[in-house]
Amino acid sequence: MKNININVPVSVYAYDELDDARRELVDRAREYTHHSYAPYSHFCVGAAIRLDNGVTVCGANQENAAYPSGICAERSACFYAGAQYPGAKFQAIAIAARGVDGNEIPAPVAPCGACRQALLEYETLAGTDVEVILVGASDIYVLPSVKSLLPLAFTEIV
Ligand code: THU
């Protein structure tokens, strides 16, 4: 028996420390929290994905009276990107959220497991790492890739 440790590299930034490209993506994700349709959870999430064709695609969580029929912000953005710009490679994604009080959540928002798995697929398609930016009210976490956010990921057996 042996033990292994899997580390997740996270760089913690204040908003003012971000470069222009990252700041723009954070701004778009924050903006899209206002596009959320979340009458049930009142948890409003926005996501912004920068593509290699120069386009930034945004999404927001969309809920439904039949709860599981809703979709998270990350998957709304990444499926839209896949549908509108097939073949475009993802470069980076930023995710932001506002809580039931309407204010941005204090800790950086952590994507659910299903969204991590979906994003991993697009990172694999891109063939390069997709930076992940998790936005909180003060701290902003920058991870180098989706796979760093999803250790021991399932991938199709070939
Ligand atoms: N949600 C997202 O949009 N992204 C996440 O990473 C976590 C959760 C949404 C789903 C649901 O509409 C609401 O937040 C509460 O779970």
mmCIF file of C-alpha atoms and ligand atoms in Angstrom:
data_model
loop_
_atom_site.group_PDB
_atom_site.id
_atom_site.type_symbol
_atom_site.label_atom_id
_atom_site.label_comp_id
_atom_site.label_asym_id
_atom_site.label_seq_id
_atom_site.Cartn_x
_atom_site.Cartn_y
_atom_site.Cartn_z
ATOM 1 C CA MET A 1 0.000 0.000 0.000
ATOM 2 C CA LYS A 2 1.120 3.517 -0.644
ATOM 3 C CA ASN A 3 -0.471 6.906 -0.255
ATOM 4 C CA ILE A 4 -0.604 9.646 -2.822
ATOM 5 C CA ASN A 5 -1.530 13.261 -2.282
ATOM 6 C CA ILE A 6 -3.273 15.212 -4.996
ATOM 7 C CA ASN A 7 -2.768 18.932 -4.751
ATOM 8 C CA VAL A 8 -4.944 21.588 -6.322
ATOM 9 C CA PRO A 9 -2.937 24.657 -7.371
ATOM 10 C CA VAL A 10 -4.849 27.840 -6.604
ATOM 11 C CA SER A 11 -3.575 31.398 -7.043
ATOM 12 C CA VAL A 12 -5.527 33.879 -4.961
ATOM 13 C CA TYR A 13 -5.947 37.360 -6.398
ATOM 14 C CA ALA A 14 -7.670 40.553 -5.394
ATOM 15 C CA TYR A 15 -9.691 42.031 -8.281
ATOM 16 C CA ASP A 16 -7.209 44.884 -8.718
ATOM 17 C CA GLU A 17 -4.351 42.408 -9.146
ATOM 18 C CA LEU A 18 -5.917 40.711 -12.186
ATOM 19 C CA ASP A 19 -4.694 41.462 -15.698
ATOM 20 C CA ASP A 20 -7.144 43.042 -18.145
ATOM 21 C CA ALA A 21 -8.230 39.767 -19.808
ATOM 22 C CA ARG A 22 -9.064 38.103 -16.506
ATOM 23 C CA ARG A 23 -10.739 41.212 -15.149
ATOM 24 C CA GLU A 24 -12.962 41.425 -18.220
ATOM 25 C CA LEU A 25 -14.018 37.797 -17.797
ATOM 26 C CA VAL A 26 -14.778 38.373 -14.109
ATOM 27 C CA ASP A 27 -16.828 41.449 -15.007
ATOM 28 C CA ARG A 28 -18.879 39.462 -17.531
ATOM 29 C CA ALA A 29 -19.508 36.620 -15.060
ATOM 30 C CA ARG A 30 -20.620 39.115 -12.415
ATOM 31 C CA GLU A 31 -22.865 40.874 -14.957
ATOM 32 C CA TYR A 32 -24.496 37.585 -15.913
ATOM 33 C CA THR A 33 -25.525 36.801 -12.330
ATOM 34 C CA HIS A 34 -28.249 39.325 -13.199
ATOM 35 C CA HIS A 35 -29.381 37.109 -16.105
ATOM 36 C CA SER A 36 -30.022 34.220 -13.749
ATOM 37 C CA TYR A 37 -33.547 32.831 -13.460
ATOM 38 C CA ALA A 38 -33.521 31.453 -9.922
ATOM 39 C CA PRO A 39 -36.978 31.892 -8.337
ATOM 40 C CA TYR A 40 -36.557 28.700 -6.296
ATOM 41 C CA SER A 41 -33.035 28.853 -4.874
ATOM 42 C CA HIS A 42 -32.489 32.620 -5.183
ATOM 43 C CA PHE A 43 -28.856 31.718 -5.825
ATOM 44 C CA CYS A 44 -27.819 33.603 -8.947
ATOM 45 C CA VAL A 45 -24.804 32.342 -10.863
ATOM 46 C CA GLY A 46 -23.110 33.818 -13.918
ATOM 47 C CA ALA A 47 -20.407 32.298 -16.104
ATOM 48 C CA ALA A 48 -18.259 33.744 -18.890
ATOM 49 C CA ILE A 49 -16.140 31.681 -21.276
ATOM 50 C CA ARG A 50 -13.449 33.198 -23.484
ATOM 51 C CA LEU A 51 -13.037 31.337 -26.778
ATOM 52 C CA ASP A 52 -10.056 31.300 -29.104
ATOM 53 C CA ASN A 53 -12.118 33.037 -31.817
ATOM 54 C CA GLY A 54 -12.186 36.204 -29.710
ATOM 55 C CA VAL A 55 -15.788 35.751 -28.572
ATOM 56 C CA THR A 56 -16.796 35.624 -24.919
ATOM 57 C CA VAL A 57 -19.891 33.504 -24.321
ATOM 58 C CA CYS A 58 -21.866 33.978 -21.118
ATOM 59 C CA GLY A 59 -24.481 31.977 -19.249
ATOM 60 C CA ALA A 60 -26.583 32.067 -16.118
ATOM 61 C CA ASN A 61 -28.400 29.399 -14.154
ATOM 62 C CA GLN A 62 -31.955 28.737 -15.337
ATOM 63 C CA GLU A 63 -34.288 26.990 -12.898
ATOM 64 C CA ASN A 64 -37.554 25.166 -13.435
ATOM 65 C CA ALA A 65 -40.585 24.211 -11.355
ATOM 66 C CA ALA A 66 -39.514 20.615 -11.983
ATOM 67 C CA TYR A 67 -36.233 21.253 -10.175
ATOM 68 C CA PRO A 68 -33.862 18.825 -11.959
ATOM 69 C CA SER A 69 -34.859 20.320 -15.304
ATOM 70 C CA GLY A 70 -32.907 23.471 -14.557
ATOM 71 C CA ILE A 71 -29.314 24.053 -15.582
ATOM 72 C CA CYS A 72 -26.287 25.623 -13.930
ATOM 73 C CA ALA A 73 -24.642 28.757 -15.265
ATOM 74 C CA GLU A 74 -21.485 26.926 -16.304
ATOM 75 C CA ARG A 75 -23.290 24.360 -18.427
ATOM 76 C CA SER A 76 -25.634 26.979 -19.894
ATOM 77 C CA ALA A 77 -22.525 28.865 -21.075
ATOM 78 C CA CYS A 78 -20.492 25.905 -22.264
ATOM 79 C CA PHE A 79 -23.328 24.207 -24.148
ATOM 80 C CA TYR A 80 -24.229 27.515 -25.781
ATOM 81 C CA ALA A 81 -20.592 27.969 -26.805
ATOM 82 C CA GLY A 82 -20.498 24.456 -28.231
ATOM 83 C CA ALA A 83 -23.726 24.994 -30.141
ATOM 84 C CA GLN A 84 -22.959 28.465 -31.494
ATOM 85 C CA TYR A 85 -19.244 28.114 -32.191
ATOM 86 C CA PRO A 86 -18.531 24.447 -32.862
ATOM 87 C CA GLY A 87 -14.806 23.826 -32.943
ATOM 88 C CA ALA A 88 -13.867 27.021 -31.099
ATOM 89 C CA LYS A 89 -11.495 26.226 -28.274
ATOM 90 C CA PHE A 90 -12.174 27.311 -24.717
ATOM 91 C CA GLN A 91 -9.403 29.430 -23.190
ATOM 92 C CA ALA A 92 -10.778 30.447 -19.779
ATOM 93 C CA ILE A 93 -13.963 30.507 -17.726
ATOM 94 C CA ALA A 94 -14.967 32.807 -14.884
ATOM 95 C CA ILE A 95 -17.835 32.018 -12.498
ATOM 96 C CA ALA A 96 -19.530 34.407 -10.061
ATOM 97 C CA ALA A 97 -22.552 34.118 -7.780
ATOM 98 C CA ARG A 98 -24.920 36.185 -5.661
ATOM 99 C CA GLY A 99 -26.677 34.662 -2.669
ATOM 100 C CA VAL A 100 -30.220 34.958 -1.358
ATOM 101 C CA ASP A 101 -29.457 38.408 0.070
ATOM 102 C CA GLY A 102 -28.610 39.610 -3.442
ATOM 103 C CA ASN A 103 -24.977 40.218 -2.570
ATOM 104 C CA GLU A 104 -22.001 38.483 -4.065
ATOM 105 C CA ILE A 105 -21.100 35.409 -2.056
ATOM 106 C CA PRO A 106 -18.058 35.915 0.201
ATOM 107 C CA ALA A 107 -16.146 32.755 -0.754
ATOM 108 C CA PRO A 108 -15.287 31.992 -4.389
ATOM 109 C CA VAL A 109 -18.078 29.976 -6.028
ATOM 110 C CA ALA A 110 -17.295 26.280 -6.475
ATOM 111 C CA PRO A 111 -18.830 24.605 -9.553
ATOM 112 C CA CYS A 112 -20.857 21.446 -8.994
ATOM 113 C CA GLY A 113 -19.491 18.076 -10.030
ATOM 114 C CA ALA A 114 -21.641 17.822 -13.153
ATOM 115 C CA CYS A 115 -20.348 21.176 -14.411
ATOM 116 C CA ARG A 116 -16.748 20.163 -13.720
ATOM 117 C CA GLN A 117 -17.289 17.025 -15.789
ATOM 118 C CA ALA A 118 -18.941 18.977 -18.627
ATOM 119 C CA LEU A 119 -16.178 21.588 -18.672
ATOM 120 C CA LEU A 120 -13.536 18.878 -18.700
ATOM 121 C CA GLU A 121 -14.938 17.618 -21.988
ATOM 122 C CA TYR A 122 -14.401 21.038 -23.593
ATOM 123 C CA GLU A 123 -10.911 21.275 -22.138
ATOM 124 C CA THR A 124 -10.128 17.921 -23.730
ATOM 125 C CA LEU A 125 -11.555 19.158 -27.040
ATOM 126 C CA ALA A 126 -9.451 22.332 -26.798
ATOM 127 C CA GLY A 127 -6.313 20.254 -26.352
ATOM 128 C CA THR A 128 -4.927 22.872 -23.982
ATOM 129 C CA ASP A 129 -5.592 23.873 -20.396
ATOM 130 C CA VAL A 130 -8.648 26.027 -19.756
ATOM 131 C CA GLU A 131 -8.064 28.473 -16.923
ATOM 132 C CA VAL A 132 -10.780 28.527 -14.258
ATOM 133 C CA ILE A 133 -11.525 31.726 -12.345
ATOM 134 C CA LEU A 134 -13.725 31.361 -9.271
ATOM 135 C CA VAL A 135 -15.021 34.703 -8.089
ATOM 136 C CA GLY A 136 -15.762 35.674 -4.518
ATOM 137 C CA ALA A 137 -16.560 39.070 -3.063
ATOM 138 C CA SER A 138 -12.919 39.688 -2.168
ATOM 139 C CA ASP A 139 -10.784 36.678 -3.036
ATOM 140 C CA ILE A 140 -10.636 35.428 -6.615
ATOM 141 C CA TYR A 141 -9.226 31.947 -7.170
ATOM 142 C CA VAL A 142 -7.400 31.198 -10.410
ATOM 143 C CA LEU A 143 -6.785 27.545 -11.262
ATOM 144 C CA PRO A 144 -4.677 26.555 -14.251
ATOM 145 C CA SER A 145 -7.082 24.020 -15.717
ATOM 146 C CA VAL A 146 -10.393 22.225 -15.385
ATOM 147 C CA LYS A 147 -8.604 18.965 -14.640
ATOM 148 C CA SER A 148 -6.968 20.592 -11.621
ATOM 149 C CA LEU A 149 -10.495 21.214 -10.353
ATOM 150 C CA LEU A 150 -11.509 17.615 -11.013
ATOM 151 C CA PRO A 151 -8.780 15.234 -9.898
ATOM 152 C CA LEU A 152 -9.358 11.545 -10.635
ATOM 153 C CA ALA A 153 -11.757 12.528 -13.375
ATOM 154 C CA PHE A 154 -13.759 10.028 -15.360
ATOM 155 C CA THR A 155 -12.737 9.923 -18.983
ATOM 156 C CA GLU A 156 -14.062 7.665 -21.659
ATOM 157 C CA ILE A 157 -12.292 4.324 -21.768
ATOM 158 C CA VAL A 158 -10.763 3.843 -25.207
HETATM 159 N N1 THU B 1 -25.648 26.538 -9.592
HETATM 160 C C1 THU B 1 -24.925 26.969 -10.670
HETATM 161 O O1 THU B 1 -25.448 27.597 -11.581
HETATM 162 N N2 THU B 1 -23.604 26.691 -10.676
HETATM 163 C C2 THU B 1 -22.937 26.038 -9.703
HETATM 164 O O2 THU B 1 -21.741 25.821 -9.825
HETATM 165 C C3 THU B 1 -23.636 25.610 -8.497
HETATM 166 C C4 THU B 1 -25.104 25.782 -8.499
HETATM 167 C C5 THU B 1 -27.078 26.848 -9.569
HETATM 168 C C6 THU B 1 -27.997 25.672 -9.718
HETATM 169 C C7 THU B 1 -29.241 26.193 -9.039
HETATM 170 O O3 THU B 1 -29.982 26.957 -9.972
HETATM 171 C C8 THU B 1 -28.715 27.123 -7.967
HETATM 172 O O4 THU B 1 -27.385 27.442 -8.331
HETATM 173 C C9 THU B 1 -28.711 26.529 -6.576
HETATM 174 O O5 THU B 1 -28.067 25.328 -6.525
#
